[in-house]
Each structure stands twice: as structure tokens, then as C-alpha cells.
CSV table of C-alpha atoms and ligand atoms in Angstrom, one decimal:
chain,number,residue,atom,x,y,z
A,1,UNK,CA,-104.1,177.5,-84.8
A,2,UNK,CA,-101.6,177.0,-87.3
A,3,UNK,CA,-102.1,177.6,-90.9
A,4,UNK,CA,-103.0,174.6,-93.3
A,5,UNK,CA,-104.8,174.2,-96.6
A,6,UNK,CA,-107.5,172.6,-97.6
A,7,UNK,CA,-109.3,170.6,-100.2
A,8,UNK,CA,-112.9,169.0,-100.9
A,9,UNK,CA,-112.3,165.5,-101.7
A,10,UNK,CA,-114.8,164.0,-104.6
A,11,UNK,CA,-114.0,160.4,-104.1
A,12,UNK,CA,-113.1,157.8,-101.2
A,13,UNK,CA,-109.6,156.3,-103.4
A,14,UNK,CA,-108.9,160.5,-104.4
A,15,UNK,CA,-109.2,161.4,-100.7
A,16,UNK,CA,-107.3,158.7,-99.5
A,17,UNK,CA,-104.4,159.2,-102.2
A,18,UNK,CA,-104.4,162.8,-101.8
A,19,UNK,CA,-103.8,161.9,-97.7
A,20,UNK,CA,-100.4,160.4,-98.6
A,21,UNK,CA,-99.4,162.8,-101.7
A,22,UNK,CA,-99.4,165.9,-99.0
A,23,UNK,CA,-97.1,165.7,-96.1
A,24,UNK,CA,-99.1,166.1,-92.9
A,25,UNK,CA,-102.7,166.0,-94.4
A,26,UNK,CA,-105.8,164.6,-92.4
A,27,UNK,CA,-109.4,163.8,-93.4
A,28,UNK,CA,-111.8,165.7,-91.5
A,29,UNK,CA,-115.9,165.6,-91.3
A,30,UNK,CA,-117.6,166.3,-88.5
A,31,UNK,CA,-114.3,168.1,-86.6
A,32,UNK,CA,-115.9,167.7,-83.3
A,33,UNK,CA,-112.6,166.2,-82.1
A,34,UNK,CA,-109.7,167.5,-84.5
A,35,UNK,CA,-110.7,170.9,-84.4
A,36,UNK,CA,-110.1,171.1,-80.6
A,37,UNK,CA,-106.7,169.4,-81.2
A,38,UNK,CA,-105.6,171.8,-83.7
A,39,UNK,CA,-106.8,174.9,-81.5
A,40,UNK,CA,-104.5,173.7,-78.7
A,41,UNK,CA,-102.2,172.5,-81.3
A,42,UNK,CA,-102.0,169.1,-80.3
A,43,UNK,CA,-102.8,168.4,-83.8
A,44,UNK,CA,-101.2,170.8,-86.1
A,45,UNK,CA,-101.5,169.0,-89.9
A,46,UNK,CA,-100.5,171.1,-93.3
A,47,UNK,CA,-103.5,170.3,-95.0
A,48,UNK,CA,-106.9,169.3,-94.4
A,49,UNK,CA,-109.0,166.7,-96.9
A,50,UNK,CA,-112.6,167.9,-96.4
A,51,UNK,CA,-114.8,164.3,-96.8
A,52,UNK,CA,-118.2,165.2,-96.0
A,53,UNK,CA,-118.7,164.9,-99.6
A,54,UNK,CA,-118.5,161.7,-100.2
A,55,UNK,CA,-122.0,160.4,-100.1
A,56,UNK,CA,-121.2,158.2,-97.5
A,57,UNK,CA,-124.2,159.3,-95.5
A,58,UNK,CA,-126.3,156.4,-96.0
A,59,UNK,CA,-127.4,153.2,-93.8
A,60,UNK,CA,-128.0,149.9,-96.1
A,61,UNK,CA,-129.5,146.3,-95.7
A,62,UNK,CA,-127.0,143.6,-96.3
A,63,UNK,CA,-128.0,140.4,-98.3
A,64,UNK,CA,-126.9,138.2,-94.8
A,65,UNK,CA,-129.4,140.4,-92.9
A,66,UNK,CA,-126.7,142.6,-91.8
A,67,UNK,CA,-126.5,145.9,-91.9
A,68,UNK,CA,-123.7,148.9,-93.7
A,69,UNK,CA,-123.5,152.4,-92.2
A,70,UNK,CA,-121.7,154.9,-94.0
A,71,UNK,CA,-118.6,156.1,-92.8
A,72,UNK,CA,-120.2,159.5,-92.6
A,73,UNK,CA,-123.3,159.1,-90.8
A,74,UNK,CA,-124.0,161.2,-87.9
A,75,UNK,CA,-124.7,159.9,-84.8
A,76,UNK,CA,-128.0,161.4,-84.0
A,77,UNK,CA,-129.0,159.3,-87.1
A,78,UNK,CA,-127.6,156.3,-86.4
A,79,UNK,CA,-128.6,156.5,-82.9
A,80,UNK,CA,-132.6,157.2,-84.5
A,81,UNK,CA,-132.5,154.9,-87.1
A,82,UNK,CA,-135.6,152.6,-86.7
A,83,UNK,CA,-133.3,149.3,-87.6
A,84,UNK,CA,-130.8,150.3,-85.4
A,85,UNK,CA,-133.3,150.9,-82.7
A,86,UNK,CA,-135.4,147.1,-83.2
A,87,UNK,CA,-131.9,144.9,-83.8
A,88,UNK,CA,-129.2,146.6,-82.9
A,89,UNK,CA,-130.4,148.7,-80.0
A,90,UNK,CA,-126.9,148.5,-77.7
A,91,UNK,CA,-125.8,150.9,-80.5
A,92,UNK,CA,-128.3,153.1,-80.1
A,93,UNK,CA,-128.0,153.8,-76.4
A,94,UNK,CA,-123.9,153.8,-76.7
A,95,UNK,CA,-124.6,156.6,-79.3
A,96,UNK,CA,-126.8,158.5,-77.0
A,97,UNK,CA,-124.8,157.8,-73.8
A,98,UNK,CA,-122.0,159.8,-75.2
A,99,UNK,CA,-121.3,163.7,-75.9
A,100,UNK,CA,-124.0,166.0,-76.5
A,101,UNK,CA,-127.0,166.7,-78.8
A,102,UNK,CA,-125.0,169.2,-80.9
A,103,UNK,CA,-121.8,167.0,-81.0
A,104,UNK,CA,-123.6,164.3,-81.9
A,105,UNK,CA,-125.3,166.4,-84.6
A,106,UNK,CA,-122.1,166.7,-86.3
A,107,UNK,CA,-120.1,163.5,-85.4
A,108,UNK,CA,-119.9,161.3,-88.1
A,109,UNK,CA,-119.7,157.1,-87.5
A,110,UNK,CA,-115.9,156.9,-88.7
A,111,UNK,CA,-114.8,159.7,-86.6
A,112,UNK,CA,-116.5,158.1,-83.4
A,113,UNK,CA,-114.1,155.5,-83.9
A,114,UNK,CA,-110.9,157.9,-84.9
A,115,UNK,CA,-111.6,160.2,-81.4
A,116,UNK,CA,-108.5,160.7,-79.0
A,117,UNK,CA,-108.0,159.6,-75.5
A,118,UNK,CA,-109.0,162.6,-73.3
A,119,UNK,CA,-106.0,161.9,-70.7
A,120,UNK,CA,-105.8,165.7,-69.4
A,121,UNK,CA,-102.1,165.3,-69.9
A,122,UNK,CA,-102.5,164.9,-73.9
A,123,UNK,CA,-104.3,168.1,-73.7
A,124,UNK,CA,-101.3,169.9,-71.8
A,125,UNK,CA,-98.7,170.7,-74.4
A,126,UNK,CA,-96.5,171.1,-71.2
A,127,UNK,CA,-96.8,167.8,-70.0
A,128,UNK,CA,-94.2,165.0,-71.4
A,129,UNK,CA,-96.8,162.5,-73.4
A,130,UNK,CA,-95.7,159.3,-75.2
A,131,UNK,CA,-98.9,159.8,-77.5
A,132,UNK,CA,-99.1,163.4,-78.5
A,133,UNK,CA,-94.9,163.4,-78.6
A,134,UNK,CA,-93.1,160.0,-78.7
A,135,UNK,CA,-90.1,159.1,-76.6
A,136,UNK,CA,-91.1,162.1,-74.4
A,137,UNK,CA,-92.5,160.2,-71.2
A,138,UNK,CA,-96.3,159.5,-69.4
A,139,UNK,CA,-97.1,162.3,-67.2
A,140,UNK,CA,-100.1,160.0,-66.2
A,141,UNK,CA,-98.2,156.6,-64.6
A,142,UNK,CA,-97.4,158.5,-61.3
A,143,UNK,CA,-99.3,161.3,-61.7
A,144,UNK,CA,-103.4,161.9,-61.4
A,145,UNK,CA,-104.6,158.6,-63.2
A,146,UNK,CA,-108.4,158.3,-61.4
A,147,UNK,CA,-110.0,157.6,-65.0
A,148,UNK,CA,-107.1,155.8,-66.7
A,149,UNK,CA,-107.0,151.9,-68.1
A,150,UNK,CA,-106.5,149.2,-65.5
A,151,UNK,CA,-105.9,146.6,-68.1
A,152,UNK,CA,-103.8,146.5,-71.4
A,153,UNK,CA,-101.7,149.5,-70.8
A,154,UNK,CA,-98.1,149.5,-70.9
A,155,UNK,CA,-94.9,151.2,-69.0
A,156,UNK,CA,-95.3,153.7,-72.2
A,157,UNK,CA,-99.4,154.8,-71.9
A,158,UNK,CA,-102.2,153.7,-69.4
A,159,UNK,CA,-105.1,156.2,-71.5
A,160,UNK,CA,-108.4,154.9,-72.2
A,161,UNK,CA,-110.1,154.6,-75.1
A,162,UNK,CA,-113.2,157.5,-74.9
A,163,UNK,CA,-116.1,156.1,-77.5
A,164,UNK,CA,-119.1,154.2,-76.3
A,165,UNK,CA,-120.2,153.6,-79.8
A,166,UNK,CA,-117.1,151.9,-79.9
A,167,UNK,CA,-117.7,149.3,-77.4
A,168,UNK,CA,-121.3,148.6,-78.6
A,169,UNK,CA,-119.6,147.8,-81.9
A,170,UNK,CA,-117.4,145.3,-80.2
A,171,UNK,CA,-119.7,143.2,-78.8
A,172,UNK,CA,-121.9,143.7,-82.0
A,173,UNK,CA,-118.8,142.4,-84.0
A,174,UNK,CA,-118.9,145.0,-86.0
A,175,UNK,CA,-116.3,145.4,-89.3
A,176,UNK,CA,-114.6,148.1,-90.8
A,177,UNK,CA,-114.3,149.0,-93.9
A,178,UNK,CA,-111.5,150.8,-95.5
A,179,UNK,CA,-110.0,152.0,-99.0
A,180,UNK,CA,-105.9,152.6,-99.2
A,181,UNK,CA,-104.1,155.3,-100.8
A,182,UNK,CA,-103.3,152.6,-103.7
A,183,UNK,CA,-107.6,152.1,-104.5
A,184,UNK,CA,-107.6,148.8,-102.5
A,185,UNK,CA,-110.3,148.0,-100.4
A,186,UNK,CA,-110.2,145.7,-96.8
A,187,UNK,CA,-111.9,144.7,-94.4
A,188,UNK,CA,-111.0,145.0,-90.4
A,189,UNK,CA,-112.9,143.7,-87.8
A,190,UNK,CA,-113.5,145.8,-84.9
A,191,UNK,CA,-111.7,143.4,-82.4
A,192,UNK,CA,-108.4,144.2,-83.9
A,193,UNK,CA,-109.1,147.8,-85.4
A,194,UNK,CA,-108.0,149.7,-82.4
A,195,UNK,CA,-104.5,148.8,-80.8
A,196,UNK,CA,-103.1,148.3,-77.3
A,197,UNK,CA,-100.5,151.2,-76.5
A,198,UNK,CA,-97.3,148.6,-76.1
A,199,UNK,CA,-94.6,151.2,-76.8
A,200,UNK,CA,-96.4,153.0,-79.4
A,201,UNK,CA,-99.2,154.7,-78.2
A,202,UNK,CA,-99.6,157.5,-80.7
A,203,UNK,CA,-100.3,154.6,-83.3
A,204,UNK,CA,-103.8,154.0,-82.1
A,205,UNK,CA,-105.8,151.9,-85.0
A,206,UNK,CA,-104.8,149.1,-87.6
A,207,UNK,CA,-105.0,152.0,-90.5
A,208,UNK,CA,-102.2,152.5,-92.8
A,209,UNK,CA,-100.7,155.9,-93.7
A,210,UNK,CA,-104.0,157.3,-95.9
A,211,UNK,CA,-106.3,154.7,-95.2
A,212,UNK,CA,-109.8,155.9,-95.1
A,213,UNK,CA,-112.4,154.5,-93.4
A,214,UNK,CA,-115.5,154.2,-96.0
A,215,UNK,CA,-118.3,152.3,-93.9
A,216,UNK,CA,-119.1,149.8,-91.1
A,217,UNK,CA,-121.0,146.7,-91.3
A,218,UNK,CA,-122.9,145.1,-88.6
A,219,UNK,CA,-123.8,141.2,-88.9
A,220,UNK,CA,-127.6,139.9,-88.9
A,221,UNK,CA,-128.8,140.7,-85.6
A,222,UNK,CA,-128.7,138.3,-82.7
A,223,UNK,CA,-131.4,139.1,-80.7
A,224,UNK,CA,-131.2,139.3,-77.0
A,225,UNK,CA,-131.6,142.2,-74.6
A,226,UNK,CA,-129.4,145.2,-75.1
A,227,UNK,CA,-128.4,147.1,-72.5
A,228,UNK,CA,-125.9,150.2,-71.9
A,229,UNK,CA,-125.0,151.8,-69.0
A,230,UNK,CA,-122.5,154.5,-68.7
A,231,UNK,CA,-120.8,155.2,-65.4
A,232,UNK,CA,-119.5,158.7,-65.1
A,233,UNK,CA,-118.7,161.7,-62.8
A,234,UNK,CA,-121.7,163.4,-63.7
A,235,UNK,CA,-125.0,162.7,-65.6
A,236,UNK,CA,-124.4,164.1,-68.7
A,237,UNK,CA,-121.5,165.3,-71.2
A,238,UNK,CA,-118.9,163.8,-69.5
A,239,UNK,CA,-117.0,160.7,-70.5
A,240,UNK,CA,-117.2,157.3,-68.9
A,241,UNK,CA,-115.3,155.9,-65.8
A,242,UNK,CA,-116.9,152.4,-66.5
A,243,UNK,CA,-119.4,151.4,-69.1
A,244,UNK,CA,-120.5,148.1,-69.9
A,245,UNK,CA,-122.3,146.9,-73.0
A,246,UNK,CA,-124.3,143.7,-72.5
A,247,UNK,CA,-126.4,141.2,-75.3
A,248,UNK,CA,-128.0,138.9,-73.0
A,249,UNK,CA,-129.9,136.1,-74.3
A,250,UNK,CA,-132.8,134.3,-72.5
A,251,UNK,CA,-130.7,131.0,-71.3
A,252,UNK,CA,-128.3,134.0,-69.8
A,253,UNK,CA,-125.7,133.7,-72.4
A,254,UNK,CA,-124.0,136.7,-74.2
A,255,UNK,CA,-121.9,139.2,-75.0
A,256,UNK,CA,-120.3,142.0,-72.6
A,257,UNK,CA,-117.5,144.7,-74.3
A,258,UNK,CA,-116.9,147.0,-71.5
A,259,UNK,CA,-115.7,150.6,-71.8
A,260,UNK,CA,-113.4,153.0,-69.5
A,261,UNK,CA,-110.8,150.5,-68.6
A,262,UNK,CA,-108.3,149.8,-71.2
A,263,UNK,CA,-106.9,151.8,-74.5
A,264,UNK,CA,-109.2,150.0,-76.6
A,265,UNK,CA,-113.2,148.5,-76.0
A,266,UNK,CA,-112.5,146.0,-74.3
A,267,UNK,CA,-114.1,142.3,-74.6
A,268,UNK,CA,-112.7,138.8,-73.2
A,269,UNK,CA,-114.7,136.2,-75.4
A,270,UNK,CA,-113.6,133.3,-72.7
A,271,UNK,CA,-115.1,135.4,-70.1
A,272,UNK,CA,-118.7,135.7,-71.4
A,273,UNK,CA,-119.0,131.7,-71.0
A,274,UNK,CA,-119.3,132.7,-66.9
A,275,UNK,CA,-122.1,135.1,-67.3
A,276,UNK,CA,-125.0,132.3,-66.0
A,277,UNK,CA,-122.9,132.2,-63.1
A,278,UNK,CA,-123.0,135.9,-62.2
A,279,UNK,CA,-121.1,139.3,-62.7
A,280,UNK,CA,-118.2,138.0,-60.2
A,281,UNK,CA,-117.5,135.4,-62.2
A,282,UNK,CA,-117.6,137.5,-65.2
A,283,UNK,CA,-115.2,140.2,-64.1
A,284,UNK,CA,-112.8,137.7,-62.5
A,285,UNK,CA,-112.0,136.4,-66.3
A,286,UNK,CA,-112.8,139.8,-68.0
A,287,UNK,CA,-110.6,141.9,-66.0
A,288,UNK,CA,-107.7,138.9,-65.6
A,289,UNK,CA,-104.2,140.0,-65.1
A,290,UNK,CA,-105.7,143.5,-64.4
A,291,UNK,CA,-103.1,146.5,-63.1
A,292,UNK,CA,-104.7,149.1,-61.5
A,293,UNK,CA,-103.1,152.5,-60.4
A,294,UNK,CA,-102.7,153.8,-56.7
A,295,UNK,CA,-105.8,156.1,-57.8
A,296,UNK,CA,-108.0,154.1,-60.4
A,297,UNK,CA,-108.2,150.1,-58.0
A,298,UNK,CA,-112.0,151.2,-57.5
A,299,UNK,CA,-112.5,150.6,-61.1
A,300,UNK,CA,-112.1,146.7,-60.7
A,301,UNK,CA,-114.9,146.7,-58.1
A,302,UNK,CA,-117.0,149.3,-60.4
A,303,UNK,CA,-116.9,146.6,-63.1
A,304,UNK,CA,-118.3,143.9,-60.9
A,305,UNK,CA,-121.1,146.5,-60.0
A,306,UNK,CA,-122.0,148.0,-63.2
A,307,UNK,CA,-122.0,144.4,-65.0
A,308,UNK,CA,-124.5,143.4,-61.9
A,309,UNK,CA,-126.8,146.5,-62.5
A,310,UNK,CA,-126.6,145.3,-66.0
A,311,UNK,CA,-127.2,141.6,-65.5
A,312,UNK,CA,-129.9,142.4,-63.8
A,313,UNK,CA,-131.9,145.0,-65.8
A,314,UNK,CA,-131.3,142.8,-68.8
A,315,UNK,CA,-133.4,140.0,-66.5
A,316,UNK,CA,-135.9,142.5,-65.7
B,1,SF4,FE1,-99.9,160.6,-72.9
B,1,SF4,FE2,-100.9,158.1,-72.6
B,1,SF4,FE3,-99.4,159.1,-70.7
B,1,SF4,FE4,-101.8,160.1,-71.1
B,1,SF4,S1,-101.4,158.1,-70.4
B,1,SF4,S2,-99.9,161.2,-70.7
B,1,SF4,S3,-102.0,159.9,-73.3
B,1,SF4,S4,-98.8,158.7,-72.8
């Protein structure tokens, strides 16, 4: 590991100005993910900005029946929280669908959101990798690509996005909340928080240099059965070939985001108008202009499946 320094930020504006004052700084909190990247030094920044102090920790009703989760709540919490559990229960089983017990322990919301791909060639320092060094090449597109995207990717990155809490927060339209090195606050909603690679993979969310993400809100619940399912290579701890978040309402109507596939959650609005007419249908618009690798095509058909299996669960 390379040698950085560090600092306990007292504020969300002070942290956030104190990430653009030092070259090479990053906010850190949980570390589940950077502190991997900076042992392989995939992720080598000068200076750390310590956040966990920031009493951001807290989950909060919203006048429009919504509700705001701290930027820094962990996910066991979120994933146990009774609200979460009644009216927003897709959350709760993306949450506990991913990593493990102690990870999620430690795993804060915003970080969920910030984690990196897990293409085995941004992990090898010796492989060229448009992400973790621009302009040097994909070691993936003609290489081992069994779990990369089949949609969105470009001649510069097919990696997947790895969070399931992320795509339960897509088809909960979730919003992010944010505070800029200057003090000013916005808003970003989830659908265009994280990015498509195009030719600049290593620039993976809508934040600007410094930005910190203080909290995410969650609109008034819609009802509906939630449902989760997370295909992978094996039952536990491992990340997700396919997953597919569902809201199904009684008439058959819904939401699906769907997980695995593409370098962001990925939902096609159109597509949910097809769900009374089955999972087909669904995938036929949802997975539209679709290109698969010579060793990930089995994806397309593990779509169809897994929103079937979830179709019909969420019938009962
Ligand atoms: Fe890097 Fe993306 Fe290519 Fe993987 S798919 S090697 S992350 S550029």
C-alpha cells in the first residue's frame, strides 16, 4: 500500500472542500471496497477524508411519506429497518442478497452505490484496462467476459455494475443527495446517477470532483409485491450473473430494474408496460438492441428465466 494521509472530516461542505483542496484525496467510510483497491494499488490516493463522522447514520420520515437514509447507514441496518422491511422491502432483500454479514456490517448506503466493477481484469494491474488506466485498452472484449454487460457497453468497457442495492433503488426511484466542494446542495435521481462507459469508463457516476453524497431518499411507497432474486455462481458471497428486481402490482403492472447486465442498474420504463403479457415480452423490450459476447449470449435467455421465476413468485 502506498503511503497517504489522513483526516477526520467534521462536516459534509468541510469534507467535500477538503476533497478538492488536496490533490488525490478520497472520502472513505466503511472501506469495504477502497481498501482492497489500495492494497492492490488499483487505487492509490494521497490522502484519505475519514467521514464516518458525520452523523449521517440516521433513517428519517419524509413529509410526502417518503423516506431519507443517511449517506452513512450500514446496510445491515437498512436491510433490518422495520419501514424498510413493510414498504420498501425490494431494498431489503437487494441488501441482503449481496456480500456478507461482516461486509455488510461495515458498508455504508453511499458506498454501496460508489463500489467498483469487479471485472478480474481491473483487479490485474498487468492487464491493459480502460477503467483503472485510460487509453490503455479492455483486456475483457476478447478475452474471458462470462459475467460482463450485454447491453450499454461500448468498444471502450463491457463491466458490469456489482450493487444489488443499487438496482432495488432503481426501480424504487430512489434520489441522491449530494453537497459540492462550493457548500451547494443537489439532487440526482438514481436513473441518471450512474453512467454508461461510452469512452470514459473510469468516470462512473454523475458526481463532480468532491462531491459528497450526503443521503438518499426513497418516495412514498407504492405498494405491490417485492421481489429479488439474485442469480449467481454460487449461493452465497459471490456477485450476481443476473438479478432482477420486480414491484408487481395486483392488475400485473410494475416495475422491473435488473442487475448483472449492463455498467449501470438497468431499467427500460417502456418495457414494464409488457409485463401482463409475460416475461418474453418483457425482456424482448428490456434487453432491445442487446450485444452479447461469444461467452456471456446465455445471459439474454437467463433474463427471460429469472424475470419468469420472478413473475411468478410475485403471483404466488
Ligand atoms: Fe477494464 Fe472495463 Fe475492460 Fe474490465 S471491461 S478490463 S473494467 S475496461
Amino acid at each position: 500500500m502506498k503511503p497517504f494521509t489522513y483526516e477526520r472530516a467534521t462536516s459534509p461542505a468541510e469534507a467535500a472542500a477538503s476533497a478538492v483542496r488536496v490533490v488525490d484525496a478520497k472520502f472513505i467510510a466503511g472501506g469495504t471496497n477502497l481498501l482492497d483497491l489500495m492494497k492492490l494499488q488499483i487505487e492509490t490516493p494521497k490522502h484519505l477524508i475519514d467521514v464516518n463522522g458525520l452523523s449521517l447514520d440516521r433513517i428519517e420520515p419524509l413529509s410526502d411519506g417518503g423516506l431519507r437514509i443517511g449517506a452513512l447507514v450500514r446496510n445491515t441496518d437498512l436491510a433490518a429497518d422495520q419501514r424498510i422491511r413493510r414498504d420498501y422491502a425490494l431494498l431489503t432483500r437487494a441488501l441482503v442478497a449481496g456480500a456478507s454479514g461482516q461486509l455488510r456490517n461495515k458498508a455504508t448506503t453511499a458506498g454501496n452505490l460508489l463500489q467498483r466493477t469487479r471485472c478480474p481484469y481491473f483487479y490485474d494491474i498487468n492487464q491493459p484496462c480502460n477503467k483503472r488506466q485510460p487509453g490503455s485498452g479492455c483486456a475483457a472484449i476478447g478475452g474471458v467476459s462470462r459475467q460482463h454487460a450485454v447491453i450499454g457497453s461500448s468498444d471502450a468497457c463491457i463491466a458490469t455494475n456489482p450493487s444489488d442495492m443499487a438496482v432495488a433503488m432503481r426501480a424504487l426511484d430512489a434520489v441522491v443527495e449530494t453537497v459540492r466542494p462550493d457548500g451547494v446542495t443537489r439532487v440526482i435521481p438514481i436513473a441518471d446517477f450512474h453512467r454508461l462507459p461510452g469512452d470514459t469508463p473510469h468516470q462512473e457516476t454523475a458526481l463532480a470532483p468532491g462531491e459528497l453524497i450526503t443521503a438518499v431518499t426513497l418516495p412514498k411507497p407504492v405498494g405491490g409485491t417485492h421481489v429479488y432474486r439474485k442469480v449467481r455462481d454460487r449461493a452465497s458471497y459471490a456477485f450476481a450473473l443476473v438479478s432482477v428486481g420486480a414491484i408487481v402490482q395486483k392488475d400485473g403492472s410494475g416495475r422491473i430494474a435488473v442487475g448483472g447486465v449492463a455498467h449501470k442498474p438497468w431499467r427500460v420504463e417502456a418495457a414494464e408496460a409488457a409485463m401482463p403479457r409475460g416475461p418474453k415480452a418483457v425482456a424482448e423490450r428490456l434487453l432491445s438492441g442487446a450485444k452479447p459476447t461469444k461467452d456471456n449470449s446465455f445471459k439474454l435467455t437467463l433474463v427471460e428465466r429469472t424475470l419468469g421465476a420472478v413473475l411468478a413468485e410475485a403471483k404466488g
